[in-house]
Amino acid sequence: MESQQTPNGTNIKKEITNSTHVYDVVIIGAGISGLGAANHLKEQGYENVLVLESQDRVGGRISSQNLSDEVVVDLGASWIHGAGPGANEIPEWRNKLNPIYELANKLNIRTVKTQDDVYDSSQQKYYWYKGGEMPSDIFQVVDKFRSYYEQHCKKANKKLSIQDLFSKFDFGPYQDDEKVKRFILVSDFESEYDGDSSQLSASQIDNQSQFDGEDRIFPLGYSQIPNALAQSIRINLNSKIKNIDYTRDIIDIQTTNNILYKARKLIVTVPLAILAQKVINFTPVLPAKKIQSINRLGQGLLDKLIIQFEEVFWDKNIDWLTYVSDAEQSDWAVSFNHHKYLSQPVITMFNTYNSAVKFSHLSDEELVSSALVALNTMYPRAKVTREKIKGFKRSNWSNNEHAKMSYTFAKVGCTPADSEEIAKGVNNKVWFAGEHTCFDFLGTVNGAYISGLKAAQNIIQSLKA
Ligand SMILES: Cc1cc2nc3c(=O)[nH]c(=O)nc-3n(C[C@H](O)[C@H](O)[C@H](O)COP(=O)(O)OP(=O)(O)OC[C@H]3O[C@@H](n4cnc5c(N)ncnc54)[C@H](O)[C@@H]3O)c2cc1C
């Protein structure tokens, strides 16, 4: 066995390829779900297991990078959503910590608590396209809309979108201001669930659970978790899978470099968009019901631009800055003040769905210019220029060939059964895991991790049978 080094210096055990060797289990994808599955199998005594990953690093949609010598930032997941214990009364998780928080504690990885309630208006400031802060009556409208949503979402029928619910709401003084109305949809729903409000299911988006307790971030980056999980298992990086043939007892798994691997059982953890866009050919084709479920879930998009300035010119003591832009699509609607937790002049600016699609085509400099226009409208006295930027990083998840999306959302027409259908084993040989297969915690790191454990447990049962 050789060792291979990822660009961030993590050493990972590499398997020497031998095309006649048959693995008990091959796992496709070294994101948190694949790594969770591989570790579980190892803990249960299964050594003849290999992970195949298309990128030159592990972690998938967990991706920490150095912004400067002193600052590490996350281009994918940042938060442990609810450290626990307990999750919305799900019996399985009652009195238990969020498994990601548990891992962080076990691995001695430092996390920091952020504010508990993202909807806490004392932790938000609203700015708008007219320059500076919005009149404070906006908070009342936003609060009223949230209660309206909570009253109606449970009763909403399967075909109703958030946009449909919204069309019946009275926005009071802002009834005729389309920009403010659009902004409320974006900041409250699209930024959270990363889908267009006409596609977000009114009845299902709140059907997900969340661990109780505080939210936490990783000051030195979320990637510490996948990097640590990758240490004790065999992974071949730069192994992009193009064909899976499960016609016979032994499954053939072929990379784009025509390397062939053989396995008795397989777990596929690639993102929903990779499945939906048929990047991998399955022989025989996957069951029609599974394909329908794959297409019924929503492929979300959320992108970040993380900027380190020379000094802080924004509100230092609040978590969230929200911005009603002049644009049709509510660009730069939400920004997170990292200074409060990192003591560095760093801000993360988010764009969701339609804005994210639009900005995915911009060059880095065009993107930064657009962000500066927004920041200068919010803080006209700051007169921020390009020269005041010490460094920046952007994500561009729709153009990332290994993900093609950010995370899954509950699309109009879907039900929890769709995630279950995707996860199901096919012919007792091929199982699926990943955040999209865990409806209770859709779109989260903890959901992905739990799905990996479940797939590994199913495989152990089937290997023992
Ligand atoms: C911008 C953003 C912000 C987020 N914020 C949060 C947050 O704050 N908190 C939270 O809990 N969650 C958050 N998430 C969601 C979270 O990152 C994901 O739910 C989770 O990381 C998904 O893990 P996974 O194992 O299902 O998929 P992935 O991490 O995508 O792993 C799948 C792996 O498969 C590999 N792969 C793809 N195609 C192939 C192929 N053909 N052959 C071999 N390998 C392949 C990929 O390279 C990848 O490594 C965020 C995501 C994004 C993008």
Short mmCIF file of C-alpha atoms in Angstrom, two decimals, residues 6-460:
data_model
loop_
_atom_site.label_atom_id
_atom_site.label_comp_id
_atom_site.label_asym_id
_atom_site.label_seq_id
_atom_site.Cartn_x
_atom_site.Cartn_y
_atom_site.Cartn_z
CA THR A 6 -3.83 15.73 -0.92
CA PRO A 7 -3.11 19.38 -1.89
CA ASN A 8 -3.60 20.43 1.75
CA GLY A 9 -0.93 17.99 2.92
CA THR A 10 -3.17 15.22 4.35
CA ASN A 11 -1.62 11.76 3.90
CA ILE A 12 -4.04 9.10 2.70
CA LYS A 13 -3.48 5.37 2.24
CA LYS A 14 -3.64 4.42 -1.41
CA GLU A 15 -4.50 0.96 -2.70
CA ILE A 16 -2.26 -0.52 -5.44
CA THR A 17 -4.59 -1.45 -8.29
CA ASN A 18 -4.94 -5.12 -9.04
CA SER A 19 -7.78 -5.73 -11.48
CA THR A 20 -8.44 -9.30 -10.28
CA HIS A 21 -8.84 -8.41 -6.60
CA VAL A 22 -12.45 -8.51 -5.39
CA TYR A 23 -13.33 -6.09 -2.56
CA ASP A 24 -16.08 -6.91 -0.11
CA VAL A 25 -17.27 -3.32 -0.45
CA VAL A 26 -16.37 -0.43 -2.73
CA ILE A 27 -17.64 3.03 -1.83
CA ILE A 28 -17.87 5.72 -4.51
CA GLY A 29 -17.18 9.20 -3.14
CA ALA A 30 -15.02 10.35 -0.21
CA GLY A 31 -17.45 12.98 1.06
CA ILE A 32 -18.68 12.73 4.64
CA SER A 33 -21.22 9.98 3.78
CA GLY A 34 -18.64 7.76 2.05
CA LEU A 35 -16.06 8.33 4.79
CA GLY A 36 -18.67 7.63 7.48
CA ALA A 37 -19.65 4.37 5.74
CA ALA A 38 -16.01 3.26 5.33
CA ASN A 39 -15.18 3.99 8.98
CA HIS A 40 -18.24 2.14 10.20
CA LEU A 41 -17.30 -0.92 8.13
CA LYS A 42 -13.77 -0.77 9.50
CA GLU A 43 -15.00 -0.51 13.09
CA GLN A 44 -17.12 -3.60 12.47
CA GLY A 45 -14.07 -5.55 11.27
CA TYR A 46 -14.44 -5.18 7.50
CA GLU A 47 -10.96 -4.49 6.10
CA ASN A 48 -11.42 -5.45 2.46
CA VAL A 49 -13.03 -2.12 1.61
CA LEU A 50 -11.95 0.62 -0.82
CA VAL A 51 -13.16 4.19 -1.38
CA LEU A 52 -12.89 5.65 -4.90
CA GLU A 53 -12.91 9.44 -5.13
CA SER A 54 -12.84 11.53 -8.31
CA GLN A 55 -11.03 14.53 -6.78
CA ASP A 56 -7.48 14.91 -5.46
CA ARG A 57 -8.84 15.49 -1.94
CA VAL A 58 -11.45 14.10 0.42
CA GLY A 59 -14.47 15.91 1.92
CA GLY A 60 -16.54 16.68 -1.21
CA ARG A 61 -18.90 19.53 -0.32
CA ILE A 62 -16.89 20.14 2.85
CA SER A 63 -14.02 22.24 1.52
CA SER A 64 -11.80 24.40 3.75
CA GLN A 65 -9.17 26.61 2.17
CA ASN A 66 -6.58 29.10 3.37
CA LEU A 67 -7.70 32.63 2.63
CA SER A 68 -4.48 33.98 4.08
CA ASP A 69 -1.82 32.81 6.52
CA GLU A 70 -4.10 33.56 9.45
CA VAL A 71 -7.55 32.66 8.05
CA VAL A 72 -9.09 29.33 6.97
CA VAL A 73 -12.51 29.54 5.33
CA ASP A 74 -15.16 27.06 4.26
CA LEU A 75 -16.45 27.16 0.69
CA GLY A 76 -18.96 24.39 1.39
CA ALA A 77 -20.48 23.49 4.77
CA SER A 78 -19.67 25.76 7.73
CA TRP A 79 -22.14 24.96 10.50
CA ILE A 80 -22.97 22.07 12.73
CA HIS A 81 -26.71 22.72 12.69
CA GLY A 82 -27.70 22.09 16.30
CA ALA A 83 -25.09 20.36 18.41
CA GLY A 84 -27.81 18.43 20.26
CA PRO A 85 -28.76 16.53 22.28
CA GLY A 86 -32.01 15.56 20.61
CA ALA A 87 -33.53 16.31 17.23
CA ASN A 88 -37.12 17.42 16.86
CA GLU A 89 -38.36 14.47 18.84
CA ILE A 90 -36.97 11.85 16.48
CA PRO A 91 -36.86 8.82 18.81
CA GLU A 92 -33.63 7.55 17.25
CA TRP A 93 -31.81 10.77 18.22
CA ARG A 94 -33.47 11.56 21.55
CA ASN A 95 -30.82 12.53 24.14
CA LYS A 96 -28.03 12.02 21.59
CA LEU A 97 -25.61 14.65 20.34
CA ASN A 98 -25.40 15.60 16.68
CA PRO A 99 -23.00 12.89 15.41
CA ILE A 100 -20.78 15.55 13.79
CA TYR A 101 -20.43 17.40 17.09
CA GLU A 102 -19.69 14.10 18.75
CA LEU A 103 -16.97 13.41 16.17
CA ALA A 104 -15.48 16.89 16.64
CA ASN A 105 -15.31 16.30 20.39
CA LYS A 106 -13.82 12.83 19.99
CA LEU A 107 -11.21 14.10 17.55
CA ASN A 108 -10.44 17.16 19.68
CA ILE A 109 -11.40 19.55 16.89
CA ARG A 110 -12.33 23.00 18.17
CA THR A 111 -15.78 24.39 17.35
CA VAL A 112 -17.29 27.73 18.34
CA LYS A 113 -20.93 28.43 19.17
CA THR A 114 -22.66 31.01 16.96
CA GLN A 115 -26.00 32.61 17.77
CA ASP A 116 -28.82 30.16 18.40
CA ASP A 117 -31.56 31.74 16.36
CA VAL A 118 -30.85 32.99 12.86
CA TYR A 119 -34.23 34.70 12.90
CA ASP A 120 -33.37 36.73 15.98
CA SER A 121 -33.86 40.31 14.78
CA SER A 122 -31.38 41.64 17.35
CA GLN A 123 -28.73 39.69 15.47
CA GLN A 124 -29.63 41.08 12.06
CA LYS A 125 -29.42 44.41 10.31
CA TYR A 126 -31.35 45.20 7.14
CA TYR A 127 -29.90 47.45 4.47
CA TRP A 128 -31.41 48.36 1.15
CA TYR A 129 -30.88 49.63 -2.35
CA LYS A 130 -31.91 53.17 -1.35
CA GLY A 131 -28.66 53.34 0.70
CA GLY A 132 -28.03 52.54 4.37
CA GLU A 133 -30.40 50.84 6.82
CA MET A 134 -34.02 49.98 6.07
CA PRO A 135 -36.83 51.47 8.20
CA SER A 136 -37.31 49.28 11.27
CA ASP A 137 -40.92 48.39 10.33
CA ILE A 138 -39.42 45.78 7.99
CA PHE A 139 -38.85 43.54 11.04
CA GLN A 140 -42.58 43.48 11.78
CA VAL A 141 -43.39 42.50 8.20
CA VAL A 142 -40.76 39.77 8.21
CA ASP A 143 -41.97 38.42 11.57
CA LYS A 144 -45.58 38.47 10.38
CA PHE A 145 -44.62 36.58 7.25
CA ARG A 146 -42.78 33.94 9.30
CA SER A 147 -45.83 33.35 11.53
CA TYR A 148 -48.06 33.26 8.44
CA TYR A 149 -45.79 30.63 6.93
CA GLU A 150 -45.74 28.54 10.11
CA GLN A 151 -49.55 28.63 10.32
CA HIS A 152 -50.03 27.57 6.72
CA CYS A 153 -47.16 25.26 5.83
CA LYS A 154 -48.48 22.17 7.61
CA LYS A 155 -51.87 22.56 5.95
CA ALA A 156 -50.43 23.29 2.51
CA ASN A 157 -51.13 20.69 -0.14
CA LYS A 158 -48.31 18.79 -1.86
CA LYS A 159 -48.50 20.96 -4.98
CA LEU A 160 -48.15 24.32 -3.24
CA SER A 161 -44.85 26.21 -3.44
CA ILE A 162 -43.50 28.85 -1.08
CA GLN A 163 -44.10 31.33 -3.91
CA ASP A 164 -47.82 30.33 -3.98
CA LEU A 165 -48.13 30.86 -0.22
CA PHE A 166 -46.39 34.17 -0.53
CA SER A 167 -48.78 35.48 -3.20
CA LYS A 168 -51.64 35.47 -0.63
CA PHE A 169 -49.78 37.40 2.08
CA ASP A 170 -50.39 41.08 2.83
CA PHE A 171 -47.03 42.89 3.07
CA GLY A 172 -48.54 46.04 4.56
CA PRO A 173 -46.41 49.11 3.75
CA TYR A 174 -44.30 47.04 1.32
CA GLN A 175 -47.19 45.55 -0.67
CA ASP A 176 -46.12 47.40 -3.82
CA ASP A 177 -42.37 47.06 -3.37
CA GLU A 178 -41.44 44.02 -5.42
CA LYS A 179 -37.78 44.25 -4.38
CA VAL A 180 -38.59 44.03 -0.68
CA LYS A 181 -41.08 41.22 -1.28
CA ARG A 182 -38.57 39.28 -3.34
CA PHE A 183 -35.90 39.88 -0.69
CA ILE A 184 -38.06 38.38 2.08
CA LEU A 185 -38.46 35.23 0.03
CA VAL A 186 -34.75 35.05 -0.69
CA SER A 187 -33.43 35.85 2.77
CA ASP A 188 -35.94 33.70 4.65
CA PHE A 189 -36.35 30.73 2.33
CA GLU A 190 -34.09 30.59 -0.69
CA SER A 191 -30.89 31.30 1.27
CA GLU A 192 -31.77 28.62 3.78
CA TYR A 193 -33.06 25.94 1.40
CA ASP A 194 -31.12 27.04 -1.71
CA GLY A 195 -33.97 26.53 -4.19
CA ASP A 196 -36.15 28.95 -6.14
CA SER A 197 -39.27 29.76 -4.11
CA SER A 198 -41.50 28.59 -6.99
CA GLN A 199 -39.91 25.14 -6.56
CA LEU A 200 -39.66 24.97 -2.75
CA SER A 201 -42.44 22.76 -1.40
CA ALA A 202 -44.55 24.67 1.16
CA SER A 203 -45.59 21.45 2.87
CA GLN A 204 -42.22 19.69 2.89
CA ILE A 205 -39.42 22.19 3.48
CA ASP A 206 -40.29 22.34 7.14
CA ASN A 207 -40.65 18.59 7.35
CA GLN A 208 -36.96 18.21 8.01
CA SER A 209 -35.55 17.88 11.48
CA GLN A 210 -32.82 19.80 13.13
CA PHE A 211 -30.77 18.88 16.14
CA ASP A 212 -31.60 20.94 19.21
CA GLY A 213 -28.97 23.07 20.83
CA GLU A 214 -26.58 25.65 19.49
CA ASP A 215 -25.12 26.00 16.01
CA ARG A 216 -21.32 25.75 15.83
CA ILE A 217 -18.59 26.56 13.31
CA PHE A 218 -15.00 25.38 12.90
CA PRO A 219 -12.51 28.26 13.26
CA LEU A 220 -9.81 26.15 11.59
CA GLY A 221 -12.12 24.69 8.95
CA TYR A 222 -14.71 21.90 8.64
CA SER A 223 -12.29 19.79 6.54
CA GLN A 224 -10.56 18.72 9.73
CA ILE A 225 -13.43 16.21 10.17
CA PRO A 226 -13.18 14.43 6.78
CA ASN A 227 -9.37 14.63 6.84
CA ALA A 228 -9.34 12.85 10.20
CA LEU A 229 -11.88 10.23 9.05
CA ALA A 230 -9.76 9.51 5.97
CA GLN A 231 -6.70 8.50 7.98
CA SER A 232 -7.52 4.91 8.74
CA ILE A 233 -9.18 3.74 5.52
CA ARG A 234 -8.03 2.97 1.97
CA ILE A 235 -8.92 5.59 -0.60
CA ASN A 236 -7.90 5.97 -4.21
CA LEU A 237 -8.07 9.65 -5.15
CA ASN A 238 -8.34 10.90 -8.77
CA SER A 239 -10.59 7.92 -9.56
CA LYS A 240 -13.65 9.20 -11.37
CA ILE A 241 -16.18 6.45 -11.99
CA LYS A 242 -17.94 6.30 -15.35
CA ASN A 243 -19.44 2.78 -15.51
CA ILE A 244 -20.98 0.42 -12.97
CA ASP A 245 -22.01 -3.02 -14.20
CA TYR A 246 -23.91 -5.03 -11.58
CA THR A 247 -25.30 -7.67 -13.95
CA ARG A 248 -23.25 -10.50 -12.42
CA ASP A 249 -22.47 -11.53 -8.81
CA ILE A 250 -19.29 -9.49 -8.84
CA ILE A 251 -19.79 -5.81 -9.66
CA ASP A 252 -17.47 -4.14 -12.21
CA ILE A 253 -16.60 -0.51 -11.48
CA GLN A 254 -14.72 1.37 -14.18
CA THR A 255 -12.96 4.73 -13.94
CA THR A 256 -12.63 7.31 -16.71
CA ASN A 257 -8.97 6.11 -17.00
CA ASN A 258 -10.32 2.62 -17.71
CA ILE A 259 -9.10 1.14 -14.43
CA LEU A 260 -11.40 -1.69 -13.39
CA TYR A 261 -12.31 -2.49 -9.77
CA LYS A 262 -14.36 -5.46 -8.60
CA ALA A 263 -16.62 -5.67 -5.57
CA ARG A 264 -19.31 -7.81 -3.97
CA LYS A 265 -21.23 -4.81 -2.63
CA LEU A 266 -21.23 -1.16 -3.59
CA ILE A 267 -22.26 2.13 -1.96
CA VAL A 268 -22.74 5.09 -4.31
CA THR A 269 -22.52 8.45 -2.49
CA VAL A 270 -22.18 10.90 -5.40
CA PRO A 271 -24.37 14.04 -5.19
CA LEU A 272 -27.98 14.07 -6.45
CA ALA A 273 -27.07 16.18 -9.52
CA ILE A 274 -24.40 13.64 -10.55
CA LEU A 275 -27.05 10.91 -10.42
CA ALA A 276 -29.73 13.00 -12.13
CA GLN A 277 -27.38 14.05 -14.93
CA LYS A 278 -26.35 10.40 -15.46
CA VAL A 279 -22.61 11.08 -15.16
CA ILE A 280 -22.29 7.40 -14.20
CA ASN A 281 -23.74 4.68 -16.46
CA PHE A 282 -25.41 1.84 -14.62
CA THR A 283 -25.84 -1.58 -16.26
CA PRO A 284 -28.62 -2.61 -15.90
CA VAL A 285 -30.22 0.85 -15.71
CA LEU A 286 -31.48 1.79 -12.26
CA PRO A 287 -35.12 0.95 -11.45
CA ALA A 288 -37.60 3.49 -12.84
CA LYS A 289 -38.95 4.27 -9.34
CA LYS A 290 -35.47 5.24 -8.16
CA ILE A 291 -34.90 7.49 -11.17
CA GLN A 292 -38.29 9.18 -10.60
CA SER A 293 -37.39 9.86 -6.97
CA ILE A 294 -33.99 11.26 -7.99
CA ASN A 295 -35.78 13.70 -10.29
CA ARG A 296 -38.46 14.62 -7.75
CA LEU A 297 -35.92 16.12 -5.32
CA GLY A 298 -34.50 19.60 -5.94
CA GLN A 299 -30.86 20.29 -6.83
CA GLY A 300 -30.10 23.44 -4.88
CA LEU A 301 -27.54 26.14 -5.42
CA LEU A 302 -25.85 28.39 -2.89
CA ASP A 303 -22.51 30.12 -3.43
CA LYS A 304 -20.19 32.04 -1.15
CA LEU A 305 -17.78 34.90 -1.69
CA ILE A 306 -15.55 35.21 1.36
CA ILE A 307 -13.56 38.43 1.60
CA GLN A 308 -10.82 39.47 3.98
CA PHE A 309 -10.59 43.28 4.20
CA GLU A 310 -7.88 45.40 5.80
CA GLU A 311 -10.30 46.36 8.53
CA VAL A 312 -13.94 45.90 9.58
CA PHE A 313 -16.28 48.62 8.28
CA TRP A 314 -19.54 46.71 8.92
CA ASP A 315 -21.50 46.14 12.14
CA LYS A 316 -19.12 44.22 14.39
CA ASN A 317 -21.53 42.81 16.93
CA ILE A 318 -24.22 41.14 14.89
CA ASP A 319 -24.10 37.85 13.02
CA TRP A 320 -26.09 38.59 9.88
CA LEU A 321 -26.27 41.52 7.48
CA THR A 322 -29.19 41.38 5.10
CA TYR A 323 -29.51 43.46 1.97
CA VAL A 324 -32.44 44.34 -0.28
CA SER A 325 -30.70 44.87 -3.60
CA ASP A 326 -31.85 46.75 -6.64
CA ALA A 327 -31.48 43.65 -8.80
CA GLU A 328 -34.42 41.63 -10.00
CA GLN A 329 -33.08 38.54 -8.24
CA SER A 330 -32.10 39.92 -4.83
CA ASP A 331 -28.33 39.55 -5.12
CA TRP A 332 -26.08 39.46 -2.03
CA ALA A 333 -29.17 39.11 0.18
CA VAL A 334 -27.36 37.65 3.19
CA SER A 335 -23.84 38.04 4.62
CA PHE A 336 -22.25 36.52 7.69
CA ASN A 337 -19.96 38.55 9.94
CA HIS A 338 -17.00 36.27 10.60
CA HIS A 339 -15.24 38.94 12.60
CA LYS A 340 -17.46 38.21 15.55
CA TYR A 341 -16.06 34.68 15.77
CA LEU A 342 -12.64 34.82 14.07
CA SER A 343 -11.53 38.29 15.19
CA GLN A 344 -10.38 38.87 11.61
CA PRO A 345 -11.95 41.36 9.17
CA VAL A 346 -13.67 38.62 7.16
CA ILE A 347 -17.18 38.58 5.73
CA THR A 348 -18.98 35.76 3.87
CA MET A 349 -21.45 36.98 1.25
CA PHE A 350 -24.02 34.49 -0.02
CA ASN A 351 -25.88 34.20 -3.30
CA THR A 352 -28.61 31.69 -3.70
CA TYR A 353 -30.20 29.91 -6.63
CA ASN A 354 -31.07 32.50 -9.34
CA SER A 355 -28.40 34.99 -8.23
CA ALA A 356 -25.89 32.16 -7.82
CA VAL A 357 -26.63 30.90 -11.35
CA LYS A 358 -26.19 34.42 -12.73
CA PHE A 359 -22.93 34.99 -10.83
CA SER A 360 -21.51 31.58 -11.71
CA HIS A 361 -20.74 33.01 -15.17
CA LEU A 362 -18.80 36.05 -13.85
CA SER A 363 -15.02 36.24 -13.59
CA ASP A 364 -13.56 36.59 -10.09
CA GLU A 365 -12.97 40.32 -10.55
CA GLU A 366 -16.49 40.93 -11.91
CA LEU A 367 -17.93 39.08 -8.93
CA VAL A 368 -15.88 41.08 -6.44
CA SER A 369 -16.89 44.37 -8.13
CA SER A 370 -20.55 43.44 -7.78
CA ALA A 371 -20.03 42.63 -4.07
CA LEU A 372 -18.31 45.97 -3.54
CA VAL A 373 -21.27 47.82 -5.09
CA ALA A 374 -23.57 46.07 -2.59
CA LEU A 375 -21.28 46.81 0.38
CA ASN A 376 -20.90 50.47 -0.63
CA THR A 377 -24.69 50.84 -0.89
CA MET A 378 -25.06 49.35 2.59
CA TYR A 379 -22.20 51.40 4.07
CA PRO A 380 -21.89 54.52 1.86
CA ARG A 381 -19.44 56.19 4.24
CA ALA A 382 -17.00 53.26 4.14
CA LYS A 383 -16.07 53.90 0.47
CA VAL A 384 -14.66 50.42 0.10
CA THR A 385 -12.35 49.90 -2.86
CA ARG A 386 -10.68 46.86 -4.40
CA GLU A 387 -7.39 47.94 -2.78
CA LYS A 388 -8.87 47.40 0.67
CA ILE A 389 -9.29 43.68 -0.01
CA LYS A 390 -6.47 41.50 1.37
CA GLY A 391 -7.78 38.30 -0.19
CA PHE A 392 -10.93 36.46 -1.24
CA LYS A 393 -12.20 32.97 -2.13
CA ARG A 394 -15.32 32.09 -4.05
CA SER A 395 -17.27 28.89 -4.50
CA ASN A 396 -18.85 27.98 -7.83
CA TRP A 397 -20.71 24.79 -7.04
CA SER A 398 -22.77 24.57 -10.25
CA ASN A 399 -19.54 24.56 -12.28
CA ASN A 400 -17.87 22.02 -10.01
CA GLU A 401 -17.90 18.78 -12.05
CA HIS A 402 -17.82 16.68 -8.86
CA ALA A 403 -20.96 18.21 -7.35
CA LYS A 404 -22.89 20.34 -9.93
CA MET A 405 -25.06 21.67 -7.06
CA SER A 406 -24.80 22.76 -3.43
CA TYR A 407 -27.37 20.67 -1.50
CA THR A 408 -30.76 19.06 -1.97
CA PHE A 409 -34.06 20.80 -1.25
CA ALA A 410 -37.62 19.53 -0.90
CA LYS A 411 -39.08 20.31 -4.34
CA VAL A 412 -42.83 20.72 -4.93
CA GLY A 413 -44.30 17.22 -5.31
CA CYS A 414 -41.62 15.31 -3.39
CA THR A 415 -42.18 13.36 -0.16
CA PRO A 416 -39.83 11.76 2.40
CA ALA A 417 -40.41 8.46 0.56
CA ASP A 418 -38.29 9.77 -2.32
CA SER A 419 -35.12 9.84 -0.20
CA GLU A 420 -35.91 6.34 1.08
CA GLU A 421 -36.44 5.10 -2.46
CA ILE A 422 -33.06 6.46 -3.58
CA ALA A 423 -31.23 4.90 -0.62
CA LYS A 424 -32.72 1.42 -1.20
CA GLY A 425 -30.44 -1.44 -2.25
CA VAL A 426 -30.75 -2.71 -5.83
CA ASN A 427 -30.47 -6.47 -6.40
CA ASN A 428 -28.93 -6.75 -2.92
CA LYS A 429 -25.71 -5.32 -4.40
CA VAL A 430 -25.80 -1.55 -4.87
CA TRP A 431 -26.86 0.90 -2.11
CA PHE A 432 -26.98 4.68 -2.15
CA ALA A 433 -26.02 7.21 0.51
CA GLY A 434 -25.46 10.98 0.68
CA GLU A 435 -27.38 13.94 2.06
CA HIS A 436 -30.14 13.48 -0.54
CA THR A 437 -30.97 10.05 0.90
CA CYS A 438 -31.68 11.33 4.43
CA PHE A 439 -34.92 13.36 4.26
CA ASP A 440 -34.97 14.00 8.01
CA PHE A 441 -31.76 16.00 7.71
CA LEU A 442 -31.75 16.85 3.99
CA GLY A 443 -28.87 19.05 2.82
CA THR A 444 -26.72 18.73 5.91
CA VAL A 445 -23.41 17.19 6.89
CA ASN A 446 -25.03 15.26 9.74
CA GLY A 447 -27.70 13.90 7.35
CA ALA A 448 -25.03 12.74 4.89
CA TYR A 449 -23.01 11.11 7.67
CA ILE A 450 -26.06 9.30 9.09
CA SER A 451 -26.96 8.04 5.60
CA GLY A 452 -23.44 6.58 5.22
CA LEU A 453 -23.76 4.71 8.52
CA LYS A 454 -27.15 3.32 7.44
CA ALA A 455 -25.83 2.12 4.07
CA ALA A 456 -22.90 0.41 5.83
CA GLN A 457 -25.29 -1.30 8.28
CA ASN A 458 -27.44 -2.55 5.39
CA ILE A 459 -24.37 -3.97 3.67
CA ILE A 460 -23.16 -5.70 6.83
#
